[in-house]
mmCIF file of C-alpha atoms in Angstrom:
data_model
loop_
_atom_site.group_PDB
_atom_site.id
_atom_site.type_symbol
_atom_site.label_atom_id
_atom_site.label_comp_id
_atom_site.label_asym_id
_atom_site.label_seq_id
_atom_site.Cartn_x
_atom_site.Cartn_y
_atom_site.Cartn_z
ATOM 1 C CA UNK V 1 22.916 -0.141 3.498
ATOM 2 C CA UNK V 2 20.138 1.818 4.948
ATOM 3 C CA UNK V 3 16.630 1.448 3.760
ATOM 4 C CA UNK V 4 14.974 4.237 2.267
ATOM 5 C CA UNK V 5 12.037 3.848 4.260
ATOM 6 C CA UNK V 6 12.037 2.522 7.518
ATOM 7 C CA UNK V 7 8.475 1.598 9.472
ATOM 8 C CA UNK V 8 8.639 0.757 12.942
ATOM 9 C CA UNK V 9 6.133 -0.500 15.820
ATOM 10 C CA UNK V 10 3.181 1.543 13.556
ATOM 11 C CA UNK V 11 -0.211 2.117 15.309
ATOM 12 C CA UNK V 12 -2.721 3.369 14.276
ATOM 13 C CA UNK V 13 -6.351 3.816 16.327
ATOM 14 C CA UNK V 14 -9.444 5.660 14.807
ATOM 15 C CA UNK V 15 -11.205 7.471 17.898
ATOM 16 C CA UNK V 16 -8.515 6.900 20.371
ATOM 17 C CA UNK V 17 -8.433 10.735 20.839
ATOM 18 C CA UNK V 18 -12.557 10.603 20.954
ATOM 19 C CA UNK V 19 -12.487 7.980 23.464
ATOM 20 C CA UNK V 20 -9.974 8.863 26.037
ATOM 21 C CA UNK V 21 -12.242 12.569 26.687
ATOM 22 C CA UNK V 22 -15.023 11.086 26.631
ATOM 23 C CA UNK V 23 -14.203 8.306 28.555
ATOM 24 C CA UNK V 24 -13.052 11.122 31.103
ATOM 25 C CA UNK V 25 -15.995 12.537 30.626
ATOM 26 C CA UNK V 26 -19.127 10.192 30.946
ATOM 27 C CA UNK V 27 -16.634 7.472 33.279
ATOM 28 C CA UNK V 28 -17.362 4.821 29.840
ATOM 29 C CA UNK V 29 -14.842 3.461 27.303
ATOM 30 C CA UNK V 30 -15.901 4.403 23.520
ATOM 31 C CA UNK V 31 -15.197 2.046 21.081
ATOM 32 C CA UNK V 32 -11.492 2.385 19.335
ATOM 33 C CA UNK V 33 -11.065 0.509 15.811
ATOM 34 C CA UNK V 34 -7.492 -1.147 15.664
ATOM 35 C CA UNK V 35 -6.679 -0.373 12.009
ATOM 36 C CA UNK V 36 -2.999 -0.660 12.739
ATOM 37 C CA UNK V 37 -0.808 -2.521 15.712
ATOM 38 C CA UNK V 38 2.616 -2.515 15.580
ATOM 39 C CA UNK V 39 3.564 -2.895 12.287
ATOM 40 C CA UNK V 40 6.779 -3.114 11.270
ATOM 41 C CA UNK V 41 8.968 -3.192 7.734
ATOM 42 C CA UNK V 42 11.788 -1.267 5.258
ATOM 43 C CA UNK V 43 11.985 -0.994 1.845
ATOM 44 C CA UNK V 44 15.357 -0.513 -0.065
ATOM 45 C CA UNK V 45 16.468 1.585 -2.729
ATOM 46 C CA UNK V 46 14.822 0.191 -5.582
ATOM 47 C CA UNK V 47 12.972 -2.106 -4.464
ATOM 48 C CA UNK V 48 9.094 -2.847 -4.612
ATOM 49 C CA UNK V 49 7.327 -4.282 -1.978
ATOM 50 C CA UNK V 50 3.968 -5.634 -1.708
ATOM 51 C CA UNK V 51 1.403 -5.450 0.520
ATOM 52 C CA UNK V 52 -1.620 -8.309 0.695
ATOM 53 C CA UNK V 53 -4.414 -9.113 2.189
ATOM 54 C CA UNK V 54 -8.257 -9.467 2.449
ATOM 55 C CA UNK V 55 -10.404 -6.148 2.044
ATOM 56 C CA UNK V 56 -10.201 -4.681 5.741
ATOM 57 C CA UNK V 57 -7.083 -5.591 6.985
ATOM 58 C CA UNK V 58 -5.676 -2.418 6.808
ATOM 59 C CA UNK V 59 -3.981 -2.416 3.249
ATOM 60 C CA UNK V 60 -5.104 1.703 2.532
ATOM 61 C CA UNK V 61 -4.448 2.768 5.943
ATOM 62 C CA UNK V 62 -0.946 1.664 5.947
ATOM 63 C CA UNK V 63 -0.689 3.512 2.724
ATOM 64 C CA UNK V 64 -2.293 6.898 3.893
ATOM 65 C CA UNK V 65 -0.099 6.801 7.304
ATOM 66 C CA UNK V 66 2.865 6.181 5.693
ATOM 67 C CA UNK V 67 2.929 8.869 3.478
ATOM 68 C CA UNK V 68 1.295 11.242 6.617
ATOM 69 C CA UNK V 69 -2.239 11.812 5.065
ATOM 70 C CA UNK V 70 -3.462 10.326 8.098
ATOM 71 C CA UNK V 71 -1.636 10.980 11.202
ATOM 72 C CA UNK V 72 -0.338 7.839 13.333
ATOM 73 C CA UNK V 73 -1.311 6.886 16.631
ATOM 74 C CA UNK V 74 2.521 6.181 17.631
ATOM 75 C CA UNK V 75 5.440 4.404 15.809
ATOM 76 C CA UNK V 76 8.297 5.573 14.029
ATOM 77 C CA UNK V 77 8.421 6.676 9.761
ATOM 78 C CA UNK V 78 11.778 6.936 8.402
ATOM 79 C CA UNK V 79 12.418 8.420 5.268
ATOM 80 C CA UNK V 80 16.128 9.121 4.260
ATOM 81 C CA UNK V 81 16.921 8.221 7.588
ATOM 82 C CA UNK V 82 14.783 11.367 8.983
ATOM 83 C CA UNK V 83 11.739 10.504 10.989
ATOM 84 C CA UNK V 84 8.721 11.871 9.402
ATOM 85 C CA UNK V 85 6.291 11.868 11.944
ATOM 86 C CA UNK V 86 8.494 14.552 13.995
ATOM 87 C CA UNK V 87 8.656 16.387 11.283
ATOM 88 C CA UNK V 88 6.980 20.323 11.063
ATOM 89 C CA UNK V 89 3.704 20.976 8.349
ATOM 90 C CA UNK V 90 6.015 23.056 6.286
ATOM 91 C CA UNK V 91 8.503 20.234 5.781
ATOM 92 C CA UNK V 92 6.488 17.954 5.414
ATOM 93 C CA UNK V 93 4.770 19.993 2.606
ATOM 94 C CA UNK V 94 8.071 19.707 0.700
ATOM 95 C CA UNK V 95 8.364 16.033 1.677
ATOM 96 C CA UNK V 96 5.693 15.507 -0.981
ATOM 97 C CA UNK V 97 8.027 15.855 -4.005
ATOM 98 C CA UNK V 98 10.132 13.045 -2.979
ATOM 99 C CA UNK V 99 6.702 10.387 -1.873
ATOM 100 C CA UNK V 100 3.985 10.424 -4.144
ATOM 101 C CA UNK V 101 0.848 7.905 -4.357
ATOM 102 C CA UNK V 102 -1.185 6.467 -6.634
ATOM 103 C CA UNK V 103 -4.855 5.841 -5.738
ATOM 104 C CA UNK V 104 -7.172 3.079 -6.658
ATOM 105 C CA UNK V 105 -10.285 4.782 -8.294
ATOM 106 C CA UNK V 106 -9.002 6.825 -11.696
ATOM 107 C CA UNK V 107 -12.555 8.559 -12.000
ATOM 108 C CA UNK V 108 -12.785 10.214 -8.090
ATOM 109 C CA UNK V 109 -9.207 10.907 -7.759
ATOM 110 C CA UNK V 110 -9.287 13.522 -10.641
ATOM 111 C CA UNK V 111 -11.134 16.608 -10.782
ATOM 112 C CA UNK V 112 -13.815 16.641 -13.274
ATOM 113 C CA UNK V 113 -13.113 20.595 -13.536
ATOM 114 C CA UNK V 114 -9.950 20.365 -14.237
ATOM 115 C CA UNK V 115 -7.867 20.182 -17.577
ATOM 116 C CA UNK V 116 -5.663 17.171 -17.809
ATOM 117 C CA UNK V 117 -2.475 20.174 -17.845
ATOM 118 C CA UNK V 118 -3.324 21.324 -14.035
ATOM 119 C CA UNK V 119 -4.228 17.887 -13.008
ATOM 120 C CA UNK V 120 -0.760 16.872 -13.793
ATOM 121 C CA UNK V 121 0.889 20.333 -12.821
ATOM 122 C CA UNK V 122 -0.911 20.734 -9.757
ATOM 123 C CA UNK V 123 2.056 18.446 -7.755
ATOM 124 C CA UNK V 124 4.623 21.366 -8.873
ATOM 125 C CA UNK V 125 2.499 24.443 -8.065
ATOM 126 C CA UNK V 126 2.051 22.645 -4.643
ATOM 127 C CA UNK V 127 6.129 22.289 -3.723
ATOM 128 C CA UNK V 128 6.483 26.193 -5.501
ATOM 129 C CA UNK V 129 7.577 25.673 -8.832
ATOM 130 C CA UNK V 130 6.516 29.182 -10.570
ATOM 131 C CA UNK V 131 8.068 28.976 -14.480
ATOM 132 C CA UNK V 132 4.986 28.603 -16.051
ATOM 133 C CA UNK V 133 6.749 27.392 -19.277
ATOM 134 C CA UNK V 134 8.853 24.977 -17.035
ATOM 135 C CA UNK V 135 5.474 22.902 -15.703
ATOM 136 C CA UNK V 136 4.438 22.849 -18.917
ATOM 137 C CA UNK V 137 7.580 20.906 -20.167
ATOM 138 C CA UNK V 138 7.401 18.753 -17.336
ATOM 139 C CA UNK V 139 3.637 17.475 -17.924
ATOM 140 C CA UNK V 140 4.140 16.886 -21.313
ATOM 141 C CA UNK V 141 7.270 15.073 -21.190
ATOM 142 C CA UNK V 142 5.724 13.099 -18.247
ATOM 143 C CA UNK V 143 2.294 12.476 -20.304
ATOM 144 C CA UNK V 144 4.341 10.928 -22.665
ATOM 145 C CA UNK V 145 6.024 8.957 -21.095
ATOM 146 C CA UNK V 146 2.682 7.092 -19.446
ATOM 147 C CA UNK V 147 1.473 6.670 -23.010
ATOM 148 C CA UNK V 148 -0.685 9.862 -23.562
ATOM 149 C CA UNK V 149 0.270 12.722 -26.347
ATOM 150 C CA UNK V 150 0.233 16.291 -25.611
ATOM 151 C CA UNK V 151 -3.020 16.837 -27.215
ATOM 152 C CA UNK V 152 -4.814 15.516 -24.600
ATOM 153 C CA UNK V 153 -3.411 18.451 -21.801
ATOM 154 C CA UNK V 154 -6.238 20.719 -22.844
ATOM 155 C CA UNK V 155 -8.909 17.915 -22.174
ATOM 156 C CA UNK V 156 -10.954 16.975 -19.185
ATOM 157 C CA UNK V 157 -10.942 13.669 -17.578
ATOM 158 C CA UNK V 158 -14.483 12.215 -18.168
ATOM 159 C CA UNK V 159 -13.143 12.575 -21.772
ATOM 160 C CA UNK V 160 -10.783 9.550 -21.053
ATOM 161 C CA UNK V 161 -11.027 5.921 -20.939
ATOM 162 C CA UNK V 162 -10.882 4.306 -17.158
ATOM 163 C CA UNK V 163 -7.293 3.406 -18.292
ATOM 164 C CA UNK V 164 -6.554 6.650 -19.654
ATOM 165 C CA UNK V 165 -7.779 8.110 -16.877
ATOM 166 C CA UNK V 166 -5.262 6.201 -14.385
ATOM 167 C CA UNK V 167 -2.849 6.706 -16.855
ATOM 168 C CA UNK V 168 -3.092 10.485 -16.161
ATOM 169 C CA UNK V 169 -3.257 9.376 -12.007
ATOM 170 C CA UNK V 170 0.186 7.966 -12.437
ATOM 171 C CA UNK V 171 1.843 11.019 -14.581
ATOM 172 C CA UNK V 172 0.078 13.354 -11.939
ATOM 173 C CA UNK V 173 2.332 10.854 -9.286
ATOM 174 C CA UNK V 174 5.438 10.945 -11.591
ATOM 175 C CA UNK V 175 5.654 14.667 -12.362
ATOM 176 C CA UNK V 176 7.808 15.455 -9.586
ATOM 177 C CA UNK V 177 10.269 12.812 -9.812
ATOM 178 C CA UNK V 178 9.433 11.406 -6.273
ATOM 179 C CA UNK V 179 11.823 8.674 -4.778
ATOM 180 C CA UNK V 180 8.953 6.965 -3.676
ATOM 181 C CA UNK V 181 5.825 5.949 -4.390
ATOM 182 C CA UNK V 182 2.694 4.156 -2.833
ATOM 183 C CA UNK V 183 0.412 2.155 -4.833
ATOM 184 C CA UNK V 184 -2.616 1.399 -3.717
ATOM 185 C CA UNK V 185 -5.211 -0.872 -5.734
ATOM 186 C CA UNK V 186 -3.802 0.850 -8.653
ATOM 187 C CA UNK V 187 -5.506 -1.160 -11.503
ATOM 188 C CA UNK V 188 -8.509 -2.915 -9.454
ATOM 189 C CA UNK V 189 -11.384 -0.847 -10.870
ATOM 190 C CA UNK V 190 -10.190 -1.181 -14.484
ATOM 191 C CA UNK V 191 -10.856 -4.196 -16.949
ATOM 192 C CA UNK V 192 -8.533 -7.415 -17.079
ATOM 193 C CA UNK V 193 -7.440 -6.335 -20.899
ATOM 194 C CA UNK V 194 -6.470 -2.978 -19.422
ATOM 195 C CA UNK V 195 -4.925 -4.334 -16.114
ATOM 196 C CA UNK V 196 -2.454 -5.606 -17.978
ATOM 197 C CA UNK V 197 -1.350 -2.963 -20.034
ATOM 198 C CA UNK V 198 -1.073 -0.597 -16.641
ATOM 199 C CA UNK V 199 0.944 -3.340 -14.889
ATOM 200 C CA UNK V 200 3.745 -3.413 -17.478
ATOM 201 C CA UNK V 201 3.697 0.492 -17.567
ATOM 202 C CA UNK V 202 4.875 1.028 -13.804
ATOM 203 C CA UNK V 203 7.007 -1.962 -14.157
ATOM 204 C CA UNK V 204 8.739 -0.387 -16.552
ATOM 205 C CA UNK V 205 8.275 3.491 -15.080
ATOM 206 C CA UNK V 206 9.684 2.089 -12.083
ATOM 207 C CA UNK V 207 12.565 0.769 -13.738
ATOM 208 C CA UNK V 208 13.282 3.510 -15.676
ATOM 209 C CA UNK V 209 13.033 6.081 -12.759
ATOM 210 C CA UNK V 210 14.783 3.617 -10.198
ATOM 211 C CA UNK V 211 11.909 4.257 -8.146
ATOM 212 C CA UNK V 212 11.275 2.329 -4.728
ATOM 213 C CA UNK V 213 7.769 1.385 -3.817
ATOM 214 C CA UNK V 214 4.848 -0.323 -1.893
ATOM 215 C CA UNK V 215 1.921 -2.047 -4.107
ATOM 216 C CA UNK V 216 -1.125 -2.611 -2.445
ATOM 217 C CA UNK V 217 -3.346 -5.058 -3.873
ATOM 218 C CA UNK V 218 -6.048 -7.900 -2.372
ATOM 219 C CA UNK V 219 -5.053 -10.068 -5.733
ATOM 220 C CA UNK V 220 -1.692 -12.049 -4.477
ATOM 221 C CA UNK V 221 -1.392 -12.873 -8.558
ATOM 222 C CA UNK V 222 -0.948 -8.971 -9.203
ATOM 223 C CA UNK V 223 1.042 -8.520 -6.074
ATOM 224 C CA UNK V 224 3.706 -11.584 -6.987
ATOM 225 C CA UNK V 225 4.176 -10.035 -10.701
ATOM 226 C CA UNK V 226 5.243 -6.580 -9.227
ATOM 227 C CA UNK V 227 7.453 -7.208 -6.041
ATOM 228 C CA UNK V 228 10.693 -8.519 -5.257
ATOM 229 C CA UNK V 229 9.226 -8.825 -1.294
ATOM 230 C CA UNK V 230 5.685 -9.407 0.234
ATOM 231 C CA UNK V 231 4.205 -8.884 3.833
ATOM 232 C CA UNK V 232 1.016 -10.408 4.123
ATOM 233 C CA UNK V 233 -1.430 -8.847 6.637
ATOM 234 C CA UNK V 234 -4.353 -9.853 8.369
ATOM 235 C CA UNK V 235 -6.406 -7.705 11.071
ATOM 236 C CA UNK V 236 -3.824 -4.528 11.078
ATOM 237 C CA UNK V 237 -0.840 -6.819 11.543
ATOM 238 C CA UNK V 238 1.596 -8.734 9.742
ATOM 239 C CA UNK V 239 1.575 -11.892 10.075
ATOM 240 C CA UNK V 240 4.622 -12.918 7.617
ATOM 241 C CA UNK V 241 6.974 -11.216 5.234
ATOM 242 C CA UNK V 242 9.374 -13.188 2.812
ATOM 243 C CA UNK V 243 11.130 -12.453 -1.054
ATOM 244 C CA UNK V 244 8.534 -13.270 -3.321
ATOM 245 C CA UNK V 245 10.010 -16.432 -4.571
ATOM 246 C CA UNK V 246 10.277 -18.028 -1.326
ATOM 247 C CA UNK V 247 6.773 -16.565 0.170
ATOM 248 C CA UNK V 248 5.536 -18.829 -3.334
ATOM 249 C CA UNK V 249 7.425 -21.422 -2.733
ATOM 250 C CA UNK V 250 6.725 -22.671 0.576
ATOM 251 C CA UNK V 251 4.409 -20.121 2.665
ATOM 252 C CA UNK V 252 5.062 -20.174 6.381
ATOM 253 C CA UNK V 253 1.586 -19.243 8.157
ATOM 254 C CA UNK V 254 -1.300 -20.674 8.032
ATOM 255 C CA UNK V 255 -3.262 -17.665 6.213
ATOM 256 C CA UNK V 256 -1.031 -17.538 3.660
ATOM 257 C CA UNK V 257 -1.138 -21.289 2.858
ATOM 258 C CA UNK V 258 -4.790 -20.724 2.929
ATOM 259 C CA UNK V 259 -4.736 -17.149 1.010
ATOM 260 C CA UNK V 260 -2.452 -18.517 -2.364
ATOM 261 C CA UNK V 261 -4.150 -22.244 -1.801
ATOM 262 C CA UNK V 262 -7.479 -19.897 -2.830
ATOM 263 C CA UNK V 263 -5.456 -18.517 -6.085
ATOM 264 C CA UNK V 264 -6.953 -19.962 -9.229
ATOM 265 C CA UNK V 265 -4.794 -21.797 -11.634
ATOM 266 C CA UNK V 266 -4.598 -22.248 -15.028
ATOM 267 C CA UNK V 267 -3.346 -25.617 -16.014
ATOM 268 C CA UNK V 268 -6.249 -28.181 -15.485
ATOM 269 C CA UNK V 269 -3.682 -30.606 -14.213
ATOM 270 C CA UNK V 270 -3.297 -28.845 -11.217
ATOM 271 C CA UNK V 271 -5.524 -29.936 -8.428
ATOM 272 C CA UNK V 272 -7.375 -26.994 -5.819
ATOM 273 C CA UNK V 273 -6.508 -27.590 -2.556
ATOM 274 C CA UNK V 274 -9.327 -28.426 -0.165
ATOM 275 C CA UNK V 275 -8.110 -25.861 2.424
ATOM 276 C CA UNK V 276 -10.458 -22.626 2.679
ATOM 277 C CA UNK V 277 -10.275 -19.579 5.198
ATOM 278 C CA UNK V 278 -13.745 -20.465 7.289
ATOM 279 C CA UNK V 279 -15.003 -16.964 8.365
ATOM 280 C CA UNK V 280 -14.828 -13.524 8.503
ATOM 281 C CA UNK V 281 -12.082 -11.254 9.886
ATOM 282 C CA UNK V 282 -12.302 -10.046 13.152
ATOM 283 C CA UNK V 283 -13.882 -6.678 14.492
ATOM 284 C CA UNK V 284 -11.274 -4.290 14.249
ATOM 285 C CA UNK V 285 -12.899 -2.730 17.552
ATOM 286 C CA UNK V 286 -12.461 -5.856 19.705
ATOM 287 C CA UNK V 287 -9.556 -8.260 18.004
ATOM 288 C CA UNK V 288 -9.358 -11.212 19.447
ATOM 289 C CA UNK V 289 -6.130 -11.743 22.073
ATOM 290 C CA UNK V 290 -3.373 -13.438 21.388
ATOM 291 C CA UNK V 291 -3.172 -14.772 17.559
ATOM 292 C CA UNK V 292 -5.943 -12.838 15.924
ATOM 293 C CA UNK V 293 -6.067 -15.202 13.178
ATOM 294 C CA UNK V 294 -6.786 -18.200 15.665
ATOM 295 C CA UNK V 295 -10.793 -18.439 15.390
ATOM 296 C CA UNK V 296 -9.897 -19.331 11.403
ATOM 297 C CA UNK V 297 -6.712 -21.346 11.753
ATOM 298 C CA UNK V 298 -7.441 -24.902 11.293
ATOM 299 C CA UNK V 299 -3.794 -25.795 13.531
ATOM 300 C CA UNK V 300 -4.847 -23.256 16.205
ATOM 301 C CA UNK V 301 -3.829 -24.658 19.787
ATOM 302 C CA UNK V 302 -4.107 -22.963 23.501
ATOM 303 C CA UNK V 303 -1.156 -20.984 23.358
ATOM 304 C CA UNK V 304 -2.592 -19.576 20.282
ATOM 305 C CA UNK V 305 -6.183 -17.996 21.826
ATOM 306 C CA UNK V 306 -4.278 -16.174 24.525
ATOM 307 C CA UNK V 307 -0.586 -15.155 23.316
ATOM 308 C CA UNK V 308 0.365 -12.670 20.687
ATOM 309 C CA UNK V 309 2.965 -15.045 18.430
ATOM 310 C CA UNK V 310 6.645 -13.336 17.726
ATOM 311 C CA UNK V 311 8.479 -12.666 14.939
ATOM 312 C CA UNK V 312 10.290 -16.269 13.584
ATOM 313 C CA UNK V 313 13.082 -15.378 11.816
ATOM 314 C CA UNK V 314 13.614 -18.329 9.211
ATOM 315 C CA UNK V 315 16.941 -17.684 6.707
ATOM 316 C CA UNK V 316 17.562 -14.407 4.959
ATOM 317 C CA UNK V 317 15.225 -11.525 5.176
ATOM 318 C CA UNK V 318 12.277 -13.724 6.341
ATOM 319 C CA UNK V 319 10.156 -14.337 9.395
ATOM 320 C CA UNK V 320 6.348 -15.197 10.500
ATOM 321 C CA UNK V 321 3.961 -15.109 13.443
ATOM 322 C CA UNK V 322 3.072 -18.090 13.814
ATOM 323 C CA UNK V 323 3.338 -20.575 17.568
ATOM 324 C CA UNK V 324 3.448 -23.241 14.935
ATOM 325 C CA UNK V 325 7.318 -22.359 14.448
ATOM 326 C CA UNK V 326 8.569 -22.260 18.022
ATOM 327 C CA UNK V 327 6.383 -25.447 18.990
#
């Protein structure tokens, strides 16, 4: 069966237009951040996959290329089979029904001059719906069913709770009825009690509206509860993908040993492993060649500081870039 999306061989290089003229120029290389090389993944019909990683690996800029908010360097977007990318302003305009996103910070995403009603409406005024009395069925039924009554269309947001306030984020998302939908740090500025309570709504709002998705989030705990599949990514590249079950079960690289072995735990039985990730990332301007997660890797070896690792496929649906697989 065909995946709904399809991303292949995605780059993505902030200044690599500003570089190459003035490199012409003044005869001198600018400096290019690598946000994004080569990355590479689908997601099914249904199906939510999640997306971890430290802060500055490139977690929001997959999101914002994917759904064409930021324009990619190169690579390939397939949506219903169709690449995106190729695609002309005007259809990609109406492309915005059908992939919607959901954005971290409740508070800057909405307008504080707008009333809750056009906040929520503004998604079908965008693709050209016109029957006034139409939009206003749709936000209401939609408001209800993220938890908010109709009463609250004629307020403003800073009259909201933080969780309100995403609450009215993810009906603004849902209004449309979009096939798919990006996540990104959807509940990380809100409290733990209220975390919760968000979770279990788009669990069960993307159950109800067999919706397929990517969640973006820097906590794997959050990530495991809400995916069937995981990539992990580190420096603008993934470095292994697996079904959640198995990526918990036995992790195959190195960073994400180290990245759940840093998960707290609960039962006091259990005891903290002594592995840590020593370090910071690397400079997304000059990566490091071959394995960029080598100058942290405590199994690092030769082959590692000079060659880029391929993709190990290990069983179903699986693989990791790692040397430590192919010896």
């Amino acid at each position: 069966m065909q995946p709904l999306l399809s991303v292949r061989d995605l780059v993505k290089h902030y200044g690599a237009e500003r570089a190459t003229a003035v490199g012409r120029l003044l005869r001198r290389s600018e400096k290019v951040v690598h946000a994004l090389d080569g990355v590479s993944f689908d997601v099914s019909q249904d199906e939510t996959l999640g997306v971890v990683g430290e802060s500055g690996c490139g977690k929001t800029t997959l999101a914002r290329v994917v759904l064409l908010l930021t324009p990619p360097t190169s690579g390939a977007i397939e949506f219903e089979g169709v690449d995106i990318t190729q695609l002309p302003k005007h259809e990609v305009r109406q492309l915005r029904s059908k992939m919607q996103i959901i954005f971290q910070d409740p508070i800057s995403s909405l307008d504080p001059r707008m009333r809750v009603r056009d906040i929520v409406a503004e998604p079908l005024v965008a693709t050209g719906e016109e029957n006034r009395d139409l939009i206003l069925q749709k936000v209401r039924s939609i408001l209800e069913k993220v938890g908010l009554s109709s009463d609250s269309m004629n307020r403003f947001p800073h009259q909201f709770s933080g969780g309100q306030r995403q609450r009215i984020g993810i009906a603004r998302a849902l209004v449309c009825n979009p096939r798919f939908l990006v996540l990104d740090e959807p509940t990380s500025a809100l409290d733990a009690s209220i975390q919760a309570q968000v979770l279990n709504l788009l669990r069960r709002l993307e159950k109800d509206l067999r919706l397929s998705s990517i969640f973006i989030s820097h906590n794997i705990n959050v990530v495991c509860y809400m995916s069937d599949r995981i990539v992990v990514m580190y420096a603008g590249e993934i470095v292994e993908t697996a079904p959640t079950r198995e990526l918990l079960g036995k992790p195959l690289h190195p960073y994400t040993q180290t990245l759940l072995a840093s998960v707290p735990r609960t039962d006091p039985s259990h005891r903290r492993s002594d592995e840590k990730i020593v370090g910071e990332q690397p400079s997304p301007v000059n990566p490091p060649p071959g394995c960029r997660f080598h100058p942290r890797c405590p199994y690092a070896f030769e082959k590692c500081r000079s060659v880029r690792p391929d993709h190990v496929t290990v069983g179903t649906d699986r693989w990791a870039a790692c040397h430590l697989l192919t010896g």
